[in-house]
């Protein structure tokens, strides 16, 4: 049996034996080298089983998920920041939003003007030629826009738009033949602020001369059963102006006189005119009827965008009318040959309770010179 230091196949031939050979520990024969098994341990094996790696392995999908999560969180933070900034600017911005003023109800008043004598009758041409309206313009041409300048909060273009809107209302409510003769009132209604539509509708269906629901406060309308136009060319004269009411609204005032040539319908000639005048109507003759309308409109920025307006005040003076006539629904002019009569509004007792009688009556100045000498045909 070989010793611990002997090669597996014994001592090689020619080699000296015993521990006296100082190179025995480092010199190996070929059989020893072939029999030797070399094994190199890894770093983990050298450190032992109790070692935990300093960096844990991470799969690629985990890396992608982590990167995507960071981007999503960043996006959410940006959205929250933008939303918070928008809310802050909306609450704390230095420009104060004008307060929205609700539409005010219309206040109207009507004063009948009674003639001092019989109503003159003639052809429309002769009547206009001999009347104060002979130099008035015809129709919408008589409602001209004034020269304007910008105000503190409104440009000159916005003011012109407001004046044009008021002109449109005057044309539709005072000059449109359909409106004048009891036709559709929809063109007038379309120009009103939506907050006034209920009042307007009630004024058309249930008119009352109480200062709020008179149809004649909104428009000029004749009783189609009694009156027809003798000339569609209405003579017009007056003024239109605009001033700044607030940072959000304009006040537009209109003061216009409209002169109409009218005559009785066949029904009125047959059954007699249903008015409060006295005297017989002159057959075939036309007469002049004069209406002065003083109106206040309020037009805010929303109204300009929607092409609407508010009618705040309407003061109407019209004649020839009988003093006892209260034009709440339609106007019933005294016709050629008629007189106002002696009727006057009932007296008012300031000590009596209940509804006050605010009726007034004025005297109509001469609307025409003496009638022409040639007969009416």
Coordinates of C-alpha atoms in Angstrom, one line a residue:
X1 CA 0.0 0.0 0.0
X2 CA 1.3 3.4 -0.9
X3 CA 1.7 6.2 1.5
X4 CA -0.1 9.5 1.6
X5 CA 2.5 11.1 -0.5
X6 CA 2.9 8.2 -3.0
X7 CA 1.4 8.5 -6.5
X8 CA -1.5 6.1 -7.2
X9 CA 0.7 3.8 -9.3
X10 CA 3.6 3.6 -6.9
X11 CA 7.0 5.3 -7.0
X12 CA 8.3 6.0 -10.5
X13 CA 11.2 4.1 -11.9
X14 CA 14.6 5.7 -11.2
X15 CA 13.2 8.1 -8.6
X16 CA 14.8 8.1 -5.2
X17 CA 12.4 7.1 -2.4
X18 CA 12.0 8.3 1.2
X19 CA 11.5 11.7 2.7
X20 CA 15.1 12.7 2.0
X21 CA 14.2 13.9 -1.5
X22 CA 13.5 17.7 -1.0
X23 CA 11.6 17.9 -4.4
X24 CA 9.3 15.0 -3.7
X25 CA 6.4 17.4 -2.7
X26 CA 6.5 19.3 -5.9
X27 CA 7.5 16.9 -8.6
X28 CA 4.6 14.7 -9.9
X29 CA 4.7 12.0 -12.5
X30 CA 2.3 11.9 -15.4
X31 CA -0.1 9.4 -13.8
X32 CA -0.6 11.8 -10.9
X33 CA -1.3 14.8 -13.1
X34 CA -3.9 12.8 -15.1
X35 CA -5.5 11.6 -11.9
X36 CA -5.8 15.1 -10.4
X37 CA -9.3 16.9 -10.6
X38 CA -9.2 20.6 -10.7
X39 CA -12.3 22.5 -9.5
X40 CA -12.7 26.3 -9.4
X41 CA -15.4 27.5 -7.0
X42 CA -17.6 30.5 -7.9
X43 CA -17.7 33.6 -5.8
X44 CA -21.1 32.6 -4.3
X45 CA -19.8 29.1 -3.4
X46 CA -16.8 30.6 -1.8
X47 CA -19.0 33.0 0.3
X48 CA -21.3 30.2 1.5
X49 CA -25.0 29.5 1.7
X50 CA -25.8 32.4 4.2
X51 CA -24.9 35.2 1.7
X52 CA -27.7 37.3 0.2
X53 CA -26.9 39.1 -3.0
X54 CA -26.6 42.9 -2.7
X55 CA -28.7 43.5 -5.9
X56 CA -31.7 41.4 -6.7
X57 CA -32.3 40.5 -10.3
X58 CA -35.2 42.4 -12.0
X59 CA -37.0 41.1 -15.0
X60 CA -37.4 43.4 -18.0
X61 CA -41.2 43.6 -17.7
X62 CA -40.9 44.9 -14.2
X63 CA -38.6 47.6 -15.4
X64 CA -41.1 48.6 -18.1
X65 CA -44.0 48.6 -15.6
X66 CA -42.0 50.8 -13.2
X67 CA -41.2 53.3 -15.9
X68 CA -44.8 53.4 -17.1
X69 CA -46.1 54.0 -13.6
X70 CA -43.8 57.0 -13.1
X71 CA -45.1 58.5 -16.4
X72 CA -48.7 58.0 -15.4
X73 CA -48.2 59.6 -12.0
X74 CA -46.4 62.5 -13.6
X75 CA -49.3 63.0 -16.1
X76 CA -51.9 62.9 -13.3
X77 CA -49.9 65.5 -11.3
X78 CA -49.8 67.8 -14.4
X79 CA -53.6 67.5 -14.9
X80 CA -54.3 68.2 -11.2
X81 CA -51.9 71.2 -11.4
X82 CA -53.5 72.6 -14.5
X83 CA -57.1 72.2 -13.1
X84 CA -56.1 73.8 -9.8
X85 CA -54.5 76.8 -11.7
X86 CA -57.7 77.2 -13.8
X87 CA -59.9 77.2 -10.7
X88 CA -57.7 79.7 -9.0
X89 CA -57.6 82.1 -11.9
X90 CA -61.4 81.8 -12.3
X91 CA -61.9 82.7 -8.7
X92 CA -59.2 85.3 -8.2
X93 CA -58.8 86.9 -11.6
X94 CA -58.7 90.7 -11.4
X95 CA -61.6 91.4 -13.9
X96 CA -64.9 91.5 -12.2
X97 CA -67.7 89.8 -14.2
X98 CA -70.7 92.2 -14.5
X99 CA -73.7 91.2 -12.6
X100 CA -76.6 90.0 -14.7
X101 CA -79.6 92.3 -14.3
X102 CA -82.9 90.5 -14.9
X103 CA -85.2 92.0 -17.5
X104 CA -87.5 94.7 -16.2
X105 CA -91.2 94.8 -17.0
X106 CA -92.5 97.4 -19.5
X107 CA -94.2 100.5 -18.1
X108 CA -96.5 102.2 -20.6
X109 CA -98.8 105.2 -20.7
X110 CA -101.2 106.4 -23.4
X111 CA -102.7 109.8 -23.8
X112 CA -105.6 110.3 -26.3
X113 CA -105.5 113.6 -28.2
X114 CA -108.9 115.0 -29.1
X115 CA -109.5 117.3 -32.0
X116 CA -111.0 120.7 -31.4
X117 CA -113.3 120.3 -34.4
X118 CA -114.3 117.9 -37.2
X119 CA -111.5 115.7 -38.5
X120 CA -110.4 116.9 -42.0
X121 CA -110.8 114.5 -44.9
X122 CA -109.3 114.4 -48.3
X123 CA -107.0 112.3 -50.4
X124 CA -103.8 111.1 -48.7
X125 CA -101.7 113.2 -51.0
X126 CA -103.6 116.4 -50.2
X127 CA -103.6 115.7 -46.5
X128 CA -99.8 115.2 -46.3
X129 CA -99.2 118.2 -48.5
X130 CA -101.1 120.5 -46.2
X131 CA -99.9 119.0 -42.9
X132 CA -96.9 119.5 -40.6
X133 CA -95.7 116.1 -41.9
X134 CA -95.2 117.3 -45.5
X135 CA -91.4 117.3 -45.0
X136 CA -91.2 114.1 -43.0
X137 CA -89.3 111.2 -44.5
X138 CA -91.2 108.0 -45.6
X139 CA -91.0 104.8 -43.6
X140 CA -87.7 103.4 -42.3
X141 CA -85.8 106.2 -44.0
X142 CA -87.2 108.6 -41.3
X143 CA -85.4 106.6 -38.6
X144 CA -81.8 107.6 -39.1
X145 CA -78.9 106.7 -36.9
X146 CA -77.0 109.6 -35.2
X147 CA -73.3 110.0 -35.2
X148 CA -71.8 108.0 -32.4
X149 CA -68.5 107.8 -30.5
X150 CA -67.2 105.0 -28.3
X151 CA -68.0 105.1 -24.6
X152 CA -66.0 103.9 -21.6
X153 CA -67.0 100.3 -22.0
X154 CA -68.6 100.0 -25.4
X155 CA -67.0 100.5 -28.9
X156 CA -68.6 102.7 -31.5
X157 CA -69.5 99.5 -33.4
X158 CA -71.4 98.1 -30.4
X159 CA -73.3 101.4 -30.0
X160 CA -74.2 101.4 -33.7
X161 CA -75.5 97.8 -33.3
X162 CA -77.6 98.9 -30.4
X163 CA -79.1 101.8 -32.3
X164 CA -79.8 99.6 -35.3
X165 CA -81.5 97.1 -33.0
X166 CA -83.8 99.9 -31.6
X167 CA -84.5 101.0 -35.2
X168 CA -85.5 97.5 -36.2
X169 CA -87.9 97.4 -33.3
X170 CA -89.5 100.8 -34.3
X171 CA -89.8 99.6 -37.9
X172 CA -91.5 96.3 -37.0
X173 CA -93.8 97.8 -34.3
X174 CA -94.7 101.1 -36.0
X175 CA -94.4 100.7 -39.7
X176 CA -94.9 97.1 -40.7
X177 CA -98.3 97.0 -42.5
X178 CA -99.1 93.5 -41.0
X179 CA -98.5 94.8 -37.5
X180 CA -100.6 97.9 -38.1
X181 CA -103.6 96.1 -39.4
X182 CA -103.9 93.4 -36.8
X183 CA -101.6 90.7 -38.4
X184 CA -98.9 88.6 -36.8
X185 CA -96.9 90.2 -34.0
X186 CA -94.2 87.6 -34.2
X187 CA -91.7 89.9 -35.9
X188 CA -92.0 92.2 -32.9
X189 CA -91.8 89.4 -30.3
X190 CA -88.6 88.1 -31.8
X191 CA -86.8 91.3 -30.9
X192 CA -87.7 91.2 -27.2
X193 CA -85.6 90.0 -24.3
X194 CA -86.8 86.5 -23.3
X195 CA -87.6 87.9 -19.8
X196 CA -90.3 90.1 -21.3
X197 CA -92.0 87.5 -23.5
X198 CA -94.6 86.5 -20.9
X199 CA -95.7 90.1 -20.3
X200 CA -95.8 90.7 -24.1
X201 CA -98.0 87.6 -24.7
X202 CA -100.4 88.6 -22.0
X203 CA -100.6 92.1 -23.4
X204 CA -101.6 90.7 -26.8
X205 CA -104.2 88.2 -25.5
X206 CA -105.6 90.1 -22.5
X207 CA -104.7 93.8 -22.9
X208 CA -105.4 96.2 -20.0
X209 CA -104.7 99.9 -19.7
X210 CA -103.1 99.4 -16.3
X211 CA -99.7 100.6 -17.4
X212 CA -98.3 97.0 -17.7
X213 CA -100.4 95.0 -20.1
X214 CA -101.5 97.5 -22.8
X215 CA -100.8 96.1 -26.3
X216 CA -100.4 99.7 -27.5
X217 CA -97.4 100.0 -25.2
X218 CA -95.5 97.5 -27.4
X219 CA -96.7 98.4 -30.9
X220 CA -99.1 100.5 -33.0
X221 CA -102.1 98.6 -34.0
X222 CA -105.5 99.6 -35.5
X223 CA -108.7 97.8 -35.2
X224 CA -108.8 95.9 -38.5
X225 CA -112.6 95.7 -38.5
X226 CA -112.9 99.5 -38.5
X227 CA -109.7 101.0 -39.9
X228 CA -107.5 100.3 -43.0
X229 CA -104.5 102.1 -44.3
X230 CA -105.2 104.7 -47.0
X231 CA -101.5 105.0 -47.8
X232 CA -98.8 102.5 -46.9
X233 CA -96.2 105.3 -46.9
X234 CA -96.0 106.4 -43.2
X235 CA -94.4 109.7 -42.6
X236 CA -91.8 109.6 -39.8
X237 CA -89.7 112.1 -38.0
X238 CA -87.7 112.0 -34.7
X239 CA -84.5 111.3 -32.9
X240 CA -82.6 108.3 -31.6
X241 CA -79.8 108.4 -29.1
X242 CA -77.7 106.0 -27.0
X243 CA -75.9 106.4 -23.7
X244 CA -73.9 104.0 -21.5
X245 CA -76.1 102.9 -18.6
X246 CA -73.5 100.6 -17.0
X247 CA -70.4 98.6 -17.9
X248 CA -72.8 95.9 -19.3
X249 CA -75.7 97.9 -20.7
X250 CA -76.7 100.7 -23.0
X251 CA -79.8 103.0 -22.7
X252 CA -81.3 103.8 -26.0
X253 CA -84.0 106.5 -26.3
X254 CA -86.3 107.0 -29.2
X255 CA -88.7 110.0 -29.7
X256 CA -90.6 109.6 -33.0
X257 CA -93.7 110.9 -34.6
X258 CA -95.5 108.7 -37.0
X259 CA -98.3 110.0 -39.3
X260 CA -100.7 107.6 -40.9
X261 CA -103.3 108.1 -43.6
X262 CA -106.3 106.0 -42.7
X263 CA -109.9 105.4 -43.8
X264 CA -112.9 103.4 -42.6
X265 CA -113.4 99.8 -43.7
X266 CA -116.5 98.8 -45.6
X267 CA -117.8 97.2 -42.4
X268 CA -117.4 100.5 -40.6
X269 CA -119.2 102.4 -43.3
X270 CA -122.0 99.9 -43.2
X271 CA -122.5 99.5 -39.5
X272 CA -121.0 102.8 -38.3
X273 CA -117.5 103.1 -36.7
X274 CA -117.3 101.5 -33.2
X275 CA -115.7 104.5 -31.5
X276 CA -116.7 107.3 -29.1
X277 CA -116.9 110.1 -31.7
X278 CA -119.9 111.9 -33.0
X279 CA -120.8 112.9 -36.5
X280 CA -121.1 111.1 -39.7
X281 CA -118.0 109.7 -41.5
X282 CA -117.3 111.3 -44.9
X283 CA -117.5 108.5 -47.4
X284 CA -114.4 107.9 -49.5
X285 CA -112.3 110.4 -47.5
X286 CA -109.0 109.6 -45.8
X287 CA -107.8 111.3 -42.6
X288 CA -104.5 111.6 -40.8
X289 CA -103.7 109.9 -37.6
X290 CA -100.7 111.0 -35.6
X291 CA -98.8 108.9 -33.0
X292 CA -95.9 110.1 -31.0
X293 CA -93.9 107.4 -29.3
X294 CA -91.3 108.1 -26.6
X295 CA -89.5 104.9 -25.8
X296 CA -86.6 103.7 -23.6
X297 CA -84.7 100.5 -24.4
X298 CA -82.0 98.7 -22.4
X299 CA -79.6 96.6 -24.4
X300 CA -76.9 94.6 -22.7
X301 CA -74.0 92.6 -24.2
X302 CA -76.1 89.4 -24.3
X303 CA -78.9 91.3 -26.1
X304 CA -76.4 92.5 -28.7
X305 CA -75.3 89.0 -29.3
X306 CA -78.9 87.7 -29.5
X307 CA -80.3 90.7 -31.4
X308 CA -82.8 91.4 -28.7
X309 CA -83.7 94.3 -26.4
X310 CA -85.7 95.3 -23.4
X311 CA -88.5 97.8 -23.7
X312 CA -88.5 99.7 -20.4
X313 CA -90.8 102.6 -21.0
X314 CA -93.3 103.5 -23.6
X315 CA -95.2 106.8 -23.6
X316 CA -97.8 107.2 -26.4
X317 CA -99.8 110.3 -27.5
X318 CA -102.2 109.6 -30.3
X319 CA -105.0 111.4 -32.1
X320 CA -107.5 112.2 -33.2
X321 CA -109.1 110.1 -30.5
X322 CA -112.1 110.6 -28.3
X323 CA -111.1 111.4 -24.7
X324 CA -113.2 108.5 -23.5
X325 CA -111.2 106.1 -25.7
X326 CA -108.6 104.1 -23.7
X327 CA -106.3 102.5 -26.3
X328 CA -105.2 99.4 -24.5
X329 CA -105.7 96.8 -27.3
X330 CA -106.0 98.7 -30.6
X331 CA -106.2 102.3 -31.7
X332 CA -109.6 103.5 -33.0
X333 CA -109.1 106.9 -34.7
X334 CA -111.8 109.4 -35.3
X335 CA -112.4 109.4 -39.0
X336 CA -112.9 112.2 -41.5
X337 CA -116.0 114.2 -40.6
X338 CA -116.2 113.1 -37.0
X339 CA -115.8 115.1 -33.8
X340 CA -114.5 114.1 -30.4
X341 CA -117.7 115.0 -28.5
X342 CA -118.0 116.2 -25.0
X343 CA -116.8 113.0 -23.3
X344 CA -114.0 113.4 -20.8
X345 CA -112.3 110.9 -18.5
X346 CA -114.0 110.3 -15.2
X347 CA -112.9 112.5 -12.3
X348 CA -110.4 111.1 -9.9
X349 CA -111.0 111.0 -6.2
X350 CA -107.6 110.9 -4.3
X351 CA -109.4 109.9 -1.1
X352 CA -111.0 106.8 -2.6
X353 CA -109.4 103.4 -2.2
X354 CA -109.0 100.9 -5.0
X355 CA -107.5 101.4 -8.5
X356 CA -106.6 104.9 -9.3
X357 CA -107.8 106.5 -12.5
X358 CA -104.8 107.8 -14.3
X359 CA -106.5 108.6 -17.6
X360 CA -105.5 111.8 -19.3
X361 CA -106.6 113.6 -22.4
X362 CA -105.0 116.2 -24.5
X363 CA -106.0 118.5 -27.3
X364 CA -104.7 117.7 -30.7
X365 CA -103.2 120.5 -32.6
X366 CA -104.3 121.0 -36.2
X367 CA -102.9 118.2 -38.2
X368 CA -103.8 119.8 -41.6
X369 CA -104.6 123.1 -43.1
X370 CA -108.2 123.6 -44.3
X371 CA -109.3 120.8 -46.6
X372 CA -108.9 121.5 -50.3
X373 CA -111.8 123.1 -52.2
X374 CA -112.2 120.3 -54.8
X375 CA -114.6 117.5 -53.8
X376 CA -113.6 114.1 -52.7
X377 CA -114.3 111.4 -55.1

